[in-house]
Amino acid sequence: MIFVIATNNKGKLAEFEAIMGREGYRVCSMAEAGIENSAPEENGSSYAENALIKAKACNPSGEYAVIADDSGLEVDVLKGAPGMYSARYGGAGLDDGGRRRKLLAEIGDTPMEERTARFVCAICCILPGGKTIQVEGRCEGHIAFEEKGENGFGYDPLFILQETGLTFGEMSEPEKAVYSHRARAIQALIARLKEENIK
Ligand code: ITT
């Protein structure tokens, strides 16, 4: 079975390739599966609904399965923002760096003990024939006072993982893959695929 990763985010794609690849699964990008343009409106009311919307929109032909991910960073002092709107936080004009600067500005000098946050990842997998598997993963941490580390993407240089005390930006890809929200969701998916005897 080949799994098409229905994302336009290169950072996510690299993580799926690395984590699922290490587990022996074959994955490819939408472009490699001949799908040029799939970016549906993400108008669901939960991460899970948005993941389903993205997986359905990808709709590859033949023997491919599809995996879509909807994820976000929830900051408690911002009442859960940016959350489901993490990719669009601050409007269309901002890049990842601009969104990180906006987040730091919004949180201001809130003390470390109140800078609690979590990453959430919902994955939707649609198998050939239509069977749908939905799983979720989360990881807890704090928002740093400034960016640390160059690795990863998105909010990684700002998210201090509880278990290591390092930002995802300071951790290597295999280290992030031990603890991250996406890694936990992928492990849950793999457990379900094994139950179904799908390789
Ligand atoms: P696709 O919809 O094409 O998959 P996207 O980037 O728009 O790409 P989302 O709508 O799920 O994906 O938005 C998730 C955003 O949350 C993402 O753009 C990052 O800003 C942030 N994010 C999610 N997972 C992250 C991670 O592991 N590290 C850092 N930031 C992450």
mmCIF file of N, CA and C in Angstrom, residues 75-195:
data_model
loop_
_atom_site.group_PDB
_atom_site.id
_atom_site.type_symbol
_atom_site.label_atom_id
_atom_site.label_comp_id
_atom_site.label_asym_id
_atom_site.label_seq_id
_atom_site.Cartn_x
_atom_site.Cartn_y
_atom_site.Cartn_z
ATOM 1 N N VAL A 75 -2.554 27.791 23.132
ATOM 2 C CA VAL A 75 -1.850 28.505 24.197
ATOM 3 C C VAL A 75 -2.877 28.918 25.252
ATOM 4 N N ASP A 76 -2.691 28.444 26.482
ATOM 5 C CA ASP A 76 -3.734 28.630 27.506
ATOM 6 C C ASP A 76 -4.011 30.094 27.803
ATOM 7 N N VAL A 77 -2.963 30.915 27.899
ATOM 8 C CA VAL A 77 -3.166 32.321 28.252
ATOM 9 C C VAL A 77 -3.887 33.084 27.129
ATOM 10 N N LEU A 78 -3.913 32.499 25.919
ATOM 11 C CA LEU A 78 -4.667 33.076 24.794
ATOM 12 C C LEU A 78 -5.983 32.324 24.579
ATOM 13 N N LYS A 79 -6.435 31.646 25.638
ATOM 14 C CA LYS A 79 -7.709 30.906 25.592
ATOM 15 C C LYS A 79 -7.747 29.878 24.450
ATOM 16 N N GLY A 80 -6.605 29.224 24.211
ATOM 17 C CA GLY A 80 -6.559 28.156 23.206
ATOM 18 C C GLY A 80 -6.148 28.608 21.809
ATOM 19 N N ALA A 81 -6.003 29.925 21.592
ATOM 20 C CA ALA A 81 -5.520 30.408 20.289
ATOM 21 C C ALA A 81 -4.018 30.105 20.183
ATOM 22 N N PRO A 82 -3.478 30.037 18.946
ATOM 23 C CA PRO A 82 -4.164 30.091 17.654
ATOM 24 C C PRO A 82 -4.935 28.813 17.295
ATOM 25 N N GLY A 83 -4.661 27.698 17.939
ATOM 26 C CA GLY A 83 -5.482 26.492 17.778
ATOM 27 C C GLY A 83 -5.680 26.080 16.330
ATOM 28 N N MET A 84 -6.951 25.887 15.963
ATOM 29 C CA MET A 84 -7.256 25.439 14.598
ATOM 30 C C MET A 84 -6.851 26.467 13.543
ATOM 31 N N TYR A 85 -6.581 27.699 13.983
ATOM 32 C CA TYR A 85 -6.218 28.764 13.033
ATOM 33 C C TYR A 85 -4.711 29.004 13.012
ATOM 34 N N SER A 86 -3.914 28.042 13.500
ATOM 35 C CA SER A 86 -2.464 28.230 13.629
ATOM 36 C C SER A 86 -1.787 28.617 12.315
ATOM 37 N N ALA A 87 -2.232 28.002 11.204
ATOM 38 C CA ALA A 87 -1.587 28.289 9.918
ATOM 39 C C ALA A 87 -1.951 29.677 9.408
ATOM 40 N N ARG A 88 -3.083 30.220 9.873
ATOM 41 C CA ARG A 88 -3.584 31.510 9.356
ATOM 42 C C ARG A 88 -3.449 32.618 10.387
ATOM 43 N N TYR A 89 -2.812 32.347 11.511
ATOM 44 C CA TYR A 89 -2.724 33.296 12.628
ATOM 45 C C TYR A 89 -2.093 34.608 12.157
ATOM 46 N N GLY A 90 -2.760 35.715 12.416
ATOM 47 C CA GLY A 90 -2.224 37.026 12.033
ATOM 48 C C GLY A 90 -2.562 37.423 10.602
ATOM 49 N N GLY A 91 -3.250 36.546 9.851
ATOM 50 C CA GLY A 91 -3.654 36.894 8.484
ATOM 51 C C GLY A 91 -2.694 36.360 7.443
ATOM 52 N N ALA A 92 -3.133 36.497 6.187
ATOM 53 C CA ALA A 92 -2.434 35.854 5.066
ATOM 54 C C ALA A 92 -1.051 36.443 4.806
ATOM 55 N N GLY A 93 -0.806 37.670 5.262
ATOM 56 C CA GLY A 93 0.473 38.327 4.939
ATOM 57 C C GLY A 93 1.670 37.795 5.716
ATOM 58 N N LEU A 94 1.447 37.009 6.759
ATOM 59 C CA LEU A 94 2.557 36.573 7.616
ATOM 60 C C LEU A 94 3.134 35.229 7.168
ATOM 61 N N ASP A 95 4.459 35.091 7.315
ATOM 62 C CA ASP A 95 5.087 33.781 7.147
ATOM 63 C C ASP A 95 5.274 33.169 8.543
ATOM 64 N N ASP A 96 5.938 31.992 8.605
ATOM 65 C CA ASP A 96 6.121 31.319 9.907
ATOM 66 C C ASP A 96 6.776 32.255 10.928
ATOM 67 N N GLY A 97 7.830 32.978 10.494
ATOM 68 C CA GLY A 97 8.535 33.880 11.404
ATOM 69 C C GLY A 97 7.626 34.992 11.909
ATOM 70 N N GLY A 98 6.805 35.536 11.025
ATOM 71 C CA GLY A 98 5.865 36.591 11.403
ATOM 72 C C GLY A 98 4.839 36.076 12.401
ATOM 73 N N ARG A 99 4.368 34.860 12.188
ATOM 74 C CA ARG A 99 3.392 34.273 13.134
ATOM 75 C C ARG A 99 4.046 34.036 14.493
ATOM 76 N N ARG A 100 5.309 33.614 14.500
ATOM 77 C CA ARG A 100 5.985 33.410 15.793
ATOM 78 C C ARG A 100 6.143 34.735 16.524
ATOM 79 N N ARG A 101 6.516 35.789 15.787
ATOM 80 C CA ARG A 101 6.681 37.111 16.430
ATOM 81 C C ARG A 101 5.344 37.606 16.960
ATOM 82 N N LYS A 102 4.273 37.386 16.209
ATOM 83 C CA LYS A 102 2.950 37.806 16.694
ATOM 84 C C LYS A 102 2.580 37.058 17.976
ATOM 85 N N LEU A 103 2.850 35.763 17.992
ATOM 86 C CA LEU A 103 2.519 34.967 19.187
ATOM 87 C C LEU A 103 3.289 35.489 20.400
ATOM 88 N N LEU A 104 4.585 35.747 20.220
ATOM 89 C CA LEU A 104 5.386 36.259 21.344
ATOM 90 C C LEU A 104 4.841 37.604 21.815
ATOM 91 N N ALA A 105 4.443 38.465 20.871
ATOM 92 C CA ALA A 105 3.913 39.785 21.239
ATOM 93 C C ALA A 105 2.610 39.646 22.012
ATOM 94 N N GLU A 106 1.751 38.724 21.590
ATOM 95 C CA GLU A 106 0.452 38.531 22.256
ATOM 96 C C GLU A 106 0.631 38.010 23.683
ATOM 97 N N ILE A 107 1.610 37.149 23.871
ATOM 98 C CA ILE A 107 1.821 36.558 25.199
ATOM 99 C C ILE A 107 2.581 37.520 26.107
ATOM 100 N N GLY A 108 3.395 38.372 25.491
ATOM 101 C CA GLY A 108 4.119 39.404 26.253
ATOM 102 C C GLY A 108 5.000 38.790 27.331
ATOM 103 N N ASP A 109 4.994 39.417 28.518
ATOM 104 C CA ASP A 109 5.890 38.940 29.583
ATOM 105 C C ASP A 109 5.175 38.033 30.582
ATOM 106 N N THR A 110 4.126 37.373 30.141
ATOM 107 C CA THR A 110 3.458 36.342 30.962
ATOM 108 C C THR A 110 4.527 35.424 31.560
ATOM 109 N N PRO A 111 4.481 35.166 32.889
ATOM 110 C CA PRO A 111 5.528 34.324 33.494
ATOM 111 C C PRO A 111 5.496 32.887 32.973
ATOM 112 N N MET A 112 6.640 32.241 33.058
ATOM 113 C CA MET A 112 6.795 30.898 32.463
ATOM 114 C C MET A 112 5.728 29.923 32.950
ATOM 115 N N GLU A 113 5.388 29.963 34.236
ATOM 116 C CA GLU A 113 4.424 28.957 34.731
ATOM 117 C C GLU A 113 3.038 29.128 34.110
ATOM 118 N N GLU A 114 2.769 30.331 33.546
ATOM 119 C CA GLU A 114 1.462 30.539 32.891
ATOM 120 C C GLU A 114 1.540 30.436 31.370
ATOM 121 N N ARG A 115 2.711 30.089 30.840
ATOM 122 C CA ARG A 115 2.878 30.025 29.381
ATOM 123 C C ARG A 115 2.612 28.602 28.868
ATOM 124 N N THR A 116 1.727 27.876 29.526
ATOM 125 C CA THR A 116 1.446 26.484 29.154
ATOM 126 C C THR A 116 0.746 26.417 27.787
ATOM 127 N N ALA A 117 1.064 25.351 27.053
ATOM 128 C CA ALA A 117 0.533 25.196 25.687
ATOM 129 C C ALA A 117 0.607 23.729 25.296
ATOM 130 N N ARG A 118 -0.098 23.395 24.230
ATOM 131 C CA ARG A 118 0.011 22.032 23.700
ATOM 132 C C ARG A 118 -0.143 22.069 22.178
ATOM 133 N N PHE A 119 0.536 21.127 21.541
ATOM 134 C CA PHE A 119 0.307 20.862 20.125
ATOM 135 C C PHE A 119 -0.695 19.719 20.012
ATOM 136 N N VAL A 120 -1.614 19.847 19.060
ATOM 137 C CA VAL A 120 -2.612 18.807 18.794
ATOM 138 C C VAL A 120 -2.525 18.432 17.312
ATOM 139 N N CYS A 121 -2.652 17.147 17.025
ATOM 140 C CA CYS A 121 -2.647 16.677 15.629
ATOM 141 C C CYS A 121 -3.746 15.644 15.433
ATOM 142 N N ALA A 122 -4.667 15.924 14.511
ATOM 143 C CA ALA A 122 -5.679 14.935 14.109
ATOM 144 C C ALA A 122 -5.279 14.405 12.744
ATOM 145 N N ILE A 123 -5.285 13.092 12.616
ATOM 146 C CA ILE A 123 -4.978 12.456 11.334
ATOM 147 C C ILE A 123 -6.220 11.715 10.850
ATOM 148 N N CYS A 124 -6.478 11.861 9.553
ATOM 149 C CA CYS A 124 -7.532 11.085 8.911
ATOM 150 C C CYS A 124 -6.888 10.264 7.798
ATOM 151 N N CYS A 125 -7.136 8.976 7.816
ATOM 152 C CA CYS A 125 -6.616 8.079 6.773
ATOM 153 C C CYS A 125 -7.806 7.423 6.074
ATOM 154 N N ILE A 126 -7.855 7.570 4.749
ATOM 155 C CA ILE A 126 -8.908 6.897 3.967
ATOM 156 C C ILE A 126 -8.247 5.819 3.110
ATOM 157 N N LEU A 127 -8.673 4.590 3.333
ATOM 158 C CA LEU A 127 -8.098 3.458 2.604
ATOM 159 C C LEU A 127 -8.826 3.275 1.278
ATOM 160 N N PRO A 128 -8.172 2.629 0.285
ATOM 161 C CA PRO A 128 -8.887 2.323 -0.963
ATOM 162 C C PRO A 128 -10.150 1.540 -0.620
ATOM 163 N N GLY A 129 -11.278 1.931 -1.169
ATOM 164 C CA GLY A 129 -12.548 1.297 -0.798
ATOM 165 C C GLY A 129 -13.330 2.143 0.183
ATOM 166 N N GLY A 130 -12.651 3.096 0.836
ATOM 167 C CA GLY A 130 -13.383 4.096 1.618
ATOM 168 C C GLY A 130 -13.310 3.957 3.124
ATOM 169 N N LYS A 131 -12.769 2.855 3.656
ATOM 170 C CA LYS A 131 -12.689 2.748 5.115
ATOM 171 C C LYS A 131 -11.855 3.914 5.659
ATOM 172 N N THR A 132 -12.382 4.558 6.714
ATOM 173 C CA THR A 132 -11.750 5.769 7.252
ATOM 174 C C THR A 132 -11.291 5.532 8.683
ATOM 175 N N ILE A 133 -10.046 5.913 8.958
ATOM 176 C CA ILE A 133 -9.483 5.792 10.310
ATOM 177 C C ILE A 133 -9.130 7.194 10.793
ATOM 178 N N GLN A 134 -9.599 7.569 12.003
ATOM 179 C CA GLN A 134 -9.264 8.891 12.547
ATOM 180 C C GLN A 134 -8.612 8.717 13.913
ATOM 181 N N VAL A 135 -7.478 9.378 14.105
ATOM 182 C CA VAL A 135 -6.725 9.290 15.365
ATOM 183 C C VAL A 135 -6.219 10.681 15.733
ATOM 184 N N GLU A 136 -5.778 10.827 16.995
ATOM 185 C CA GLU A 136 -5.284 12.133 17.449
ATOM 186 C C GLU A 136 -4.052 11.943 18.334
ATOM 187 N N GLY A 137 -3.181 12.920 18.335
ATOM 188 C CA GLY A 137 -2.037 12.923 19.246
ATOM 189 C C GLY A 137 -1.828 14.309 19.809
ATOM 190 N N ARG A 138 -1.291 14.409 21.029
ATOM 191 C CA ARG A 138 -1.027 15.715 21.655
ATOM 192 C C ARG A 138 0.288 15.659 22.399
ATOM 193 N N CYS A 139 0.876 16.827 22.615
ATOM 194 C CA CYS A 139 2.019 16.911 23.520
ATOM 195 C C CYS A 139 1.959 18.257 24.244
ATOM 196 N N GLU A 140 2.402 18.230 25.506
ATOM 197 C CA GLU A 140 2.277 19.395 26.391
ATOM 198 C C GLU A 140 3.615 20.117 26.523
ATOM 199 N N GLY A 141 3.543 21.432 26.776
ATOM 200 C CA GLY A 141 4.775 22.192 26.976
ATOM 201 C C GLY A 141 4.495 23.632 27.357
ATOM 202 N N HIS A 142 5.482 24.489 27.092
ATOM 203 C CA HIS A 142 5.391 25.928 27.401
ATOM 204 C C HIS A 142 5.877 26.730 26.190
ATOM 205 N N ILE A 143 5.470 27.992 26.135
ATOM 206 C CA ILE A 143 5.971 28.876 25.081
ATOM 207 C C ILE A 143 7.192 29.636 25.614
ATOM 208 N N ALA A 144 8.303 29.534 24.886
ATOM 209 C CA ALA A 144 9.558 30.178 25.284
ATOM 210 C C ALA A 144 9.415 31.698 25.236
ATOM 211 N N PHE A 145 10.356 32.412 25.892
ATOM 212 C CA PHE A 145 10.365 33.880 25.843
ATOM 213 C C PHE A 145 10.959 34.385 24.535
ATOM 214 N N GLU A 146 11.747 33.540 23.879
ATOM 215 C CA GLU A 146 12.333 33.902 22.584
ATOM 216 C C GLU A 146 12.575 32.633 21.785
ATOM 217 N N GLU A 147 12.806 32.795 20.498
ATOM 218 C CA GLU A 147 13.035 31.630 19.645
ATOM 219 C C GLU A 147 14.324 30.925 20.033
ATOM 220 N N LYS A 148 14.281 29.591 20.006
ATOM 221 C CA LYS A 148 15.489 28.801 20.276
ATOM 222 C C LYS A 148 15.542 27.630 19.312
ATOM 223 N N GLY A 149 16.668 27.510 18.576
ATOM 224 C CA GLY A 149 16.866 26.374 17.673
ATOM 225 C C GLY A 149 16.393 26.680 16.267
ATOM 226 N N GLU A 150 16.982 25.956 15.338
ATOM 227 C CA GLU A 150 16.757 26.205 13.913
ATOM 228 C C GLU A 150 15.982 25.066 13.246
ATOM 229 N N ASN A 151 15.728 23.995 13.969
ATOM 230 C CA ASN A 151 15.136 22.810 13.324
ATOM 231 C C ASN A 151 13.616 22.929 13.215
ATOM 232 N N GLY A 152 13.045 22.032 12.396
ATOM 233 C CA GLY A 152 11.592 21.932 12.314
ATOM 234 C C GLY A 152 10.977 23.026 11.458
ATOM 235 N N PHE A 153 9.749 23.401 11.800
ATOM 236 C CA PHE A 153 8.995 24.387 11.021
ATOM 237 C C PHE A 153 7.972 25.050 11.942
ATOM 238 N N GLY A 154 7.234 25.980 11.392
ATOM 239 C CA GLY A 154 6.129 26.603 12.133
ATOM 240 C C GLY A 154 6.562 27.158 13.480
ATOM 241 N N TYR A 155 5.868 26.753 14.529
ATOM 242 C CA TYR A 155 6.115 27.275 15.880
ATOM 243 C C TYR A 155 7.192 26.494 16.636
ATOM 244 N N ASP A 156 7.904 25.592 15.958
ATOM 245 C CA ASP A 156 8.869 24.722 16.656
ATOM 246 C C ASP A 156 9.893 25.471 17.524
ATOM 247 N N PRO A 157 10.455 26.605 17.070
ATOM 248 C CA PRO A 157 11.460 27.267 17.915
ATOM 249 C C PRO A 157 10.875 27.909 19.188
ATOM 250 N N LEU A 158 9.553 27.939 19.308
ATOM 251 C CA LEU A 158 8.921 28.555 20.483
ATOM 252 C C LEU A 158 8.350 27.538 21.460
ATOM 253 N N PHE A 159 8.216 26.283 21.050
ATOM 254 C CA PHE A 159 7.507 25.306 21.892
ATOM 255 C C PHE A 159 8.501 24.472 22.694
ATOM 256 N N ILE A 160 8.508 24.698 24.019
ATOM 257 C CA ILE A 160 9.394 23.936 24.911
ATOM 258 C C ILE A 160 8.648 22.675 25.345
ATOM 259 N N LEU A 161 9.161 21.531 24.915
ATOM 260 C CA LEU A 161 8.508 20.259 25.241
ATOM 261 C C LEU A 161 8.717 19.920 26.710
ATOM 262 N N GLN A 162 7.610 19.564 27.375
ATOM 263 C CA GLN A 162 7.670 19.243 28.808
ATOM 264 C C GLN A 162 8.737 18.180 29.125
ATOM 265 N N GLU A 163 8.775 17.120 28.333
ATOM 266 C CA GLU A 163 9.629 15.966 28.665
ATOM 267 C C GLU A 163 11.118 16.278 28.573
ATOM 268 N N THR A 164 11.535 17.197 27.696
ATOM 269 C CA THR A 164 12.977 17.427 27.488
ATOM 270 C C THR A 164 13.434 18.805 27.951
ATOM 271 N N GLY A 165 12.520 19.754 28.110
ATOM 272 C CA GLY A 165 12.921 21.117 28.446
ATOM 273 C C GLY A 165 13.568 21.854 27.284
ATOM 274 N N LEU A 166 13.539 21.252 26.095
ATOM 275 C CA LEU A 166 14.090 21.884 24.882
ATOM 276 C C LEU A 166 12.948 22.259 23.949
ATOM 277 N N THR A 167 13.187 23.287 23.101
ATOM 278 C CA THR A 167 12.185 23.554 22.067
ATOM 279 C C THR A 167 12.312 22.490 20.978
ATOM 280 N N PHE A 168 11.219 22.296 20.227
ATOM 281 C CA PHE A 168 11.301 21.401 19.069
ATOM 282 C C PHE A 168 12.356 21.921 18.095
ATOM 283 N N GLY A 169 12.558 23.223 18.057
ATOM 284 C CA GLY A 169 13.584 23.793 17.184
ATOM 285 C C GLY A 169 14.986 23.370 17.576
ATOM 286 N N GLU A 170 15.170 23.017 18.853
ATOM 287 C CA GLU A 170 16.489 22.574 19.335
ATOM 288 C C GLU A 170 16.657 21.061 19.224
ATOM 289 N N MET A 171 15.587 20.348 18.904
ATOM 290 C CA MET A 171 15.649 18.884 18.856
ATOM 291 C C MET A 171 15.809 18.422 17.409
ATOM 292 N N SER A 172 16.518 17.300 17.231
ATOM 293 C CA SER A 172 16.663 16.741 15.880
ATOM 294 C C SER A 172 15.325 16.123 15.460
ATOM 295 N N GLU A 173 15.220 15.808 14.168
ATOM 296 C CA GLU A 173 13.966 15.191 13.688
ATOM 297 C C GLU A 173 13.669 13.882 14.435
ATOM 298 N N PRO A 174 14.659 12.983 14.609
ATOM 299 C CA PRO A 174 14.337 11.743 15.350
ATOM 300 C C PRO A 174 13.956 12.008 16.804
ATOM 301 N N GLU A 175 14.531 13.054 17.430
ATOM 302 C CA GLU A 175 14.149 13.365 18.820
ATOM 303 C C GLU A 175 12.712 13.875 18.868
ATOM 304 N N LYS A 176 12.378 14.805 17.961
ATOM 305 C CA LYS A 176 10.999 15.306 17.930
ATOM 306 C C LYS A 176 10.027 14.151 17.686
ATOM 307 N N ALA A 177 10.457 13.182 16.882
ATOM 308 C CA ALA A 177 9.578 12.072 16.501
ATOM 309 C C ALA A 177 9.307 11.103 17.650
ATOM 310 N N VAL A 178 10.019 11.251 18.762
ATOM 311 C CA VAL A 178 9.715 10.406 19.923
ATOM 312 C C VAL A 178 8.475 10.930 20.650
ATOM 313 N N TYR A 179 8.326 12.276 20.686
ATOM 314 C CA TYR A 179 7.353 12.880 21.594
ATOM 315 C C TYR A 179 6.234 13.679 20.918
ATOM 316 N N SER A 180 6.393 14.057 19.671
ATOM 317 C CA SER A 180 5.517 15.105 19.134
ATOM 318 C C SER A 180 4.074 14.633 18.965
ATOM 319 N N HIS A 181 3.181 15.599 18.903
ATOM 320 C CA HIS A 181 1.768 15.357 18.634
ATOM 321 C C HIS A 181 1.575 14.536 17.367
ATOM 322 N N ARG A 182 2.342 14.887 16.318
ATOM 323 C CA ARG A 182 2.198 14.174 15.033
ATOM 324 C C ARG A 182 2.732 12.750 15.178
ATOM 325 N N ALA A 183 3.868 12.596 15.847
ATOM 326 C CA ALA A 183 4.437 11.254 16.026
ATOM 327 C C ALA A 183 3.458 10.381 16.803
ATOM 328 N N ARG A 184 2.819 10.947 17.827
ATOM 329 C CA ARG A 184 1.870 10.148 18.623
ATOM 330 C C ARG A 184 0.642 9.773 17.797
ATOM 331 N N ALA A 185 0.168 10.709 16.975
ATOM 332 C CA ALA A 185 -0.970 10.400 16.104
ATOM 333 C C ALA A 185 -0.573 9.330 15.082
ATOM 334 N N ILE A 186 0.638 9.440 14.532
ATOM 335 C CA ILE A 186 1.084 8.445 13.537
ATOM 336 C C ILE A 186 1.200 7.072 14.190
ATOM 337 N N GLN A 187 1.721 7.022 15.425
ATOM 338 C CA GLN A 187 1.829 5.724 16.104
ATOM 339 C C GLN A 187 0.445 5.115 16.322
ATOM 340 N N ALA A 188 -0.533 5.970 16.670
ATOM 341 C CA ALA A 188 -1.907 5.470 16.851
ATOM 342 C C ALA A 188 -2.455 4.950 15.529
ATOM 343 N N LEU A 189 -2.147 5.657 14.437
ATOM 344 C CA LEU A 189 -2.592 5.201 13.116
ATOM 345 C C LEU A 189 -1.953 3.853 12.772
ATOM 346 N N ILE A 190 -0.653 3.755 13.029
ATOM 347 C CA ILE A 190 0.051 2.507 12.697
ATOM 348 C C ILE A 190 -0.546 1.338 13.476
ATOM 349 N N ALA A 191 -0.896 1.576 14.745
ATOM 350 C CA ALA A 191 -1.521 0.510 15.544
ATOM 351 C C ALA A 191 -2.820 0.051 14.892
ATOM 352 N N ARG A 192 -3.600 1.014 14.401
ATOM 353 C CA ARG A 192 -4.874 0.664 13.747
ATOM 354 C C ARG A 192 -4.624 -0.080 12.423
ATOM 355 N N LEU A 193 -3.599 0.371 11.662
ATOM 356 C CA LEU A 193 -3.291 -0.302 10.391
ATOM 357 C C LEU A 193 -2.858 -1.741 10.645
ATOM 358 N N LYS A 194 -2.101 -1.933 11.729
ATOM 359 C CA LYS A 194 -1.657 -3.301 12.056
ATOM 360 C C LYS A 194 -2.853 -4.174 12.406
ATOM 361 N N GLU A 195 -3.822 -3.599 13.158
ATOM 362 C CA GLU A 195 -5.047 -4.362 13.477
ATOM 363 C C GLU A 195 -5.745 -4.817 12.196
#
